[in-house]
Amino acid sequence: MIENAAYFAFACFALAMLMNLWKIVTAPDIADRILALDTMFINAIALMVLYGLALGTEIFFEAAMIIAMLGFVSTVAYARFILRGNIIE
């Protein structure tokens, strides 16, 4: 059974993801959009970990690790594309 604190945490991270999505859509600069996307990855990781704790399974922790690696690589790739104009040299 999920406690009230877990419901509150789910709600907070879901709201944070919605705010990040709004920032991605309305940001005036591409750097702000990349930062919001990276923060959205972090919130997705937190939601996956909370969901894994609620169900009591380890598979969601492994999925959270994969999302973390994808988030890091995509942030680096976006930043490199902005700085140099290409990703692969």
XYZ file of N, CA and C in Angstrom:
267
model
N 0.850 -1.181 0.000
C 0.000 0.000 0.000
C 0.897 1.246 0.000
N 0.570 2.167 -0.858
C 1.350 3.394 -0.961
C 0.890 4.368 0.127
N 1.870 4.956 0.771
C 1.575 5.938 1.806
C 1.251 7.290 1.180
N 0.750 8.181 1.995
C 0.403 9.518 1.511
C 1.620 10.293 1.029
N 2.757 10.068 1.646
C 3.981 10.762 1.211
C 4.370 10.356 -0.205
N 4.154 9.085 -0.549
C 4.470 8.630 -1.905
C 3.515 9.258 -2.921
N 2.237 9.364 -2.567
C 1.292 10.044 -3.463
C 1.691 11.503 -3.674
N 2.110 12.157 -2.603
C 2.548 13.543 -2.696
C 3.784 13.665 -3.586
N 4.729 12.726 -3.445
C 5.942 12.744 -4.259
C 5.600 12.514 -5.733
N 4.698 11.555 -6.003
C 4.248 11.337 -7.387
C 3.663 12.621 -7.965
N 2.805 13.273 -7.204
C 2.153 14.494 -7.679
C 3.179 15.604 -7.929
N 4.137 15.746 -7.030
C 5.155 16.794 -7.194
C 6.003 16.564 -8.433
N 6.456 15.334 -8.655
C 7.292 15.064 -9.816
C 6.494 15.131 -11.110
N 5.228 14.723 -11.078
C 4.390 14.850 -12.268
C 4.160 16.324 -12.609
N 3.919 17.137 -11.600
C 3.754 18.570 -11.821
C 5.044 19.193 -12.346
N 6.171 18.751 -11.811
C 7.458 19.259 -12.295
C 7.682 18.874 -13.754
N 7.263 17.676 -14.155
C 7.396 17.280 -15.560
C 6.516 18.141 -16.458
N 5.321 18.456 -15.992
C 4.444 19.326 -16.777
C 5.034 20.734 -16.914
N 5.626 21.242 -15.837
C 6.261 22.559 -15.917
C 7.468 22.537 -16.851
N 8.233 21.434 -16.837
C 9.355 21.315 -17.769
C 8.874 21.243 -19.211
N 7.786 20.534 -19.437
C 7.232 20.470 -20.777
C 6.784 21.852 -21.249
N 6.183 22.609 -20.362
C 5.785 23.976 -20.700
C 7.009 24.834 -21.027
N 8.077 24.661 -20.271
C 9.301 25.428 -20.522
C 9.926 25.033 -21.856
N 9.859 23.749 -22.208
C 10.395 23.306 -23.491
C 9.631 23.959 -24.638
N 8.327 24.066 -24.494
C 7.499 24.630 -25.560
C 7.664 26.137 -25.660
N 7.788 26.839 -24.538
C 7.759 28.300 -24.549
C 9.106 28.982 -24.346
N 10.177 28.247 -24.214
C 11.479 28.871 -23.952
C 11.951 29.665 -25.166
N 12.501 30.858 -24.935
C 12.950 31.674 -26.058
C 14.288 31.229 -26.644
N 15.080 30.536 -25.855
C 16.432 30.175 -26.274
C 16.570 28.660 -26.296
N 17.413 28.143 -27.182
C 17.610 26.702 -27.294
C 18.313 26.135 -26.061
N 19.170 26.913 -25.428
C 19.856 26.447 -24.217
C 18.856 26.225 -23.082
N 17.846 27.077 -22.984
C 16.809 26.881 -21.973
C 16.021 25.613 -22.239
N 15.783 25.316 -23.500
C 15.050 24.097 -23.844
C 15.853 22.851 -23.512
N 17.153 22.895 -23.758
C 18.007 21.749 -23.429
C 18.049 21.541 -21.924
N 18.158 22.607 -21.173
C 18.173 22.502 -19.714
C 16.849 21.949 -19.190
N 15.734 22.391 -19.766
C 14.428 21.879 -19.351
C 14.283 20.402 -19.714
N 14.804 19.996 -20.860
C 14.743 18.596 -21.252
C 15.583 17.727 -20.327
N 16.748 18.210 -19.931
C 17.588 17.471 -18.994
C 16.893 17.334 -17.637
N 16.265 18.398 -17.194
C 15.523 18.333 -15.932
C 14.328 17.394 -16.054
N 13.734 17.335 -17.232
C 12.626 16.409 -17.453
C 13.099 14.956 -17.361
N 14.301 14.677 -17.849
C 14.870 13.347 -17.693
C 15.048 13.011 -16.214
N 15.514 13.947 -15.433
C 15.712 13.711 -14.001
C 14.380 13.422 -13.309
N 13.342 14.166 -13.685
C 12.026 13.914 -13.101
C 11.469 12.566 -13.535
N 11.743 12.157 -14.766
C 11.306 10.837 -15.224
C 12.011 9.732 -14.438
N 13.277 9.940 -14.150
C 14.011 8.967 -13.334
C 13.388 8.866 -11.947
N 13.072 10.000 -11.352
C 12.462 9.996 -10.021
C 11.107 9.293 -10.042
N 10.316 9.529 -11.077
C 9.017 8.855 -11.178
C 9.185 7.352 -11.341
N 10.169 6.930 -12.125
C 10.408 5.493 -12.301
C 10.835 4.844 -10.989
N 11.688 5.503 -10.239
C 12.137 4.951 -8.954
C 10.969 4.888 -7.963
N 10.169 5.929 -7.924
C 9.005 5.907 -7.028
C 8.016 4.811 -7.410
N 7.800 4.633 -8.706
C 6.888 3.590 -9.159
C 7.442 2.207 -8.812
N 8.754 2.023 -8.948
C 9.381 0.766 -8.559
C 9.262 0.502 -7.075
N 9.399 1.553 -6.260
C 9.215 1.389 -4.820
C 7.773 1.035 -4.477
N 6.831 1.647 -5.194
C 5.421 1.380 -4.925
C 5.051 -0.063 -5.268
N 5.613 -0.592 -6.353
C 5.297 -1.961 -6.758
C 6.201 -2.994 -6.101
N 7.334 -2.558 -5.621
C 8.262 -3.477 -4.968
C 9.045 -4.344 -5.946
N 9.288 -3.855 -7.158
C 10.066 -4.604 -8.146
C 11.345 -3.851 -8.480
N 12.338 -4.620 -8.931
C 13.625 -4.004 -9.272
C 13.731 -3.596 -10.727
N 12.823 -4.021 -11.574
C 12.936 -3.744 -13.001
C 12.861 -2.250 -13.295
N 12.131 -1.500 -12.483
C 12.010 -0.070 -12.714
C 13.295 0.675 -12.350
N 14.090 0.110 -11.453
C 15.374 0.729 -11.134
C 16.341 0.578 -12.302
N 16.288 -0.576 -12.969
C 17.120 -0.766 -14.149
C 16.672 0.151 -15.281
N 15.371 0.312 -15.432
C 14.853 1.229 -16.450
C 15.265 2.670 -16.133
N 15.294 3.027 -14.860
C 15.723 4.366 -14.461
C 17.200 4.580 -14.799
N 18.012 3.552 -14.668
C 19.432 3.676 -15.032
C 19.591 3.884 -16.535
N 18.781 3.186 -17.334
C 18.839 3.365 -18.783
C 18.399 4.774 -19.163
N 17.344 5.266 -18.530
C 16.882 6.629 -18.797
C 17.957 7.636 -18.396
N 18.650 7.389 -17.296
C 19.717 8.297 -16.863
C 20.843 8.347 -17.893
N 21.234 7.185 -18.419
C 22.289 7.173 -19.434
C 21.839 7.875 -20.707
N 20.610 7.633 -21.139
C 20.097 8.310 -22.329
C 19.998 9.820 -22.123
N 19.596 10.233 -20.937
C 19.519 11.659 -20.642
C 20.867 12.330 -20.693
N 21.883 11.682 -20.145
C 23.225 12.257 -20.164
C 23.756 12.364 -21.586
N 23.621 11.299 -22.347
C 24.139 11.292 -23.716
C 23.402 12.304 -24.576
N 22.088 12.396 -24.424
C 21.347 13.350 -25.253
C 21.676 14.793 -24.890
N 21.882 15.077 -23.610
C 22.257 16.435 -23.213
C 23.622 16.817 -23.769
N 24.558 15.903 -23.714
C 25.886 16.164 -24.266
C 25.812 16.337 -25.781
N 25.003 15.505 -26.437
C 24.883 15.610 -27.894
C 24.236 16.926 -28.304
N 23.191 17.341 -27.603
C 22.550 18.625 -27.920
C 23.510 19.795 -27.702
N 24.230 19.767 -26.588
C 25.176 20.853 -26.307
C 26.287 20.898 -27.344
N 26.758 19.733 -27.737
C 27.808 19.703 -28.752
C 27.295 20.201 -30.101
N 26.057 19.856 -30.417
C 25.471 20.326 -31.673
C 25.338 21.841 -31.680
N 24.973 22.417 -30.542
C 24.850 23.871 -30.464
C 26.217 24.539 -30.601
N 27.237 23.975 -29.964
C 28.560 24.594 -30.007
C 29.249 24.435 -31.359
N 29.160 23.261 -31.967
C 29.947 22.995 -33.168
C 29.112 22.855 -34.439
N 27.838 22.585 -34.313
C 27.013 22.413 -35.494
C 26.940 20.995 -35.995
N 27.750 20.094 -35.431
C 27.669 18.682 -35.769
C 27.929 17.862 -34.509
N 27.531 16.613 -34.543
C 27.711 15.754 -33.367
C 28.887 14.817 -33.571
N 28.953 14.199 -34.742
C 30.013 13.252 -35.049
C 31.011 13.915 -35.973
N 32.267 13.826 -35.618
C 33.313 14.459 -36.440
C 33.951 13.465 -37.371
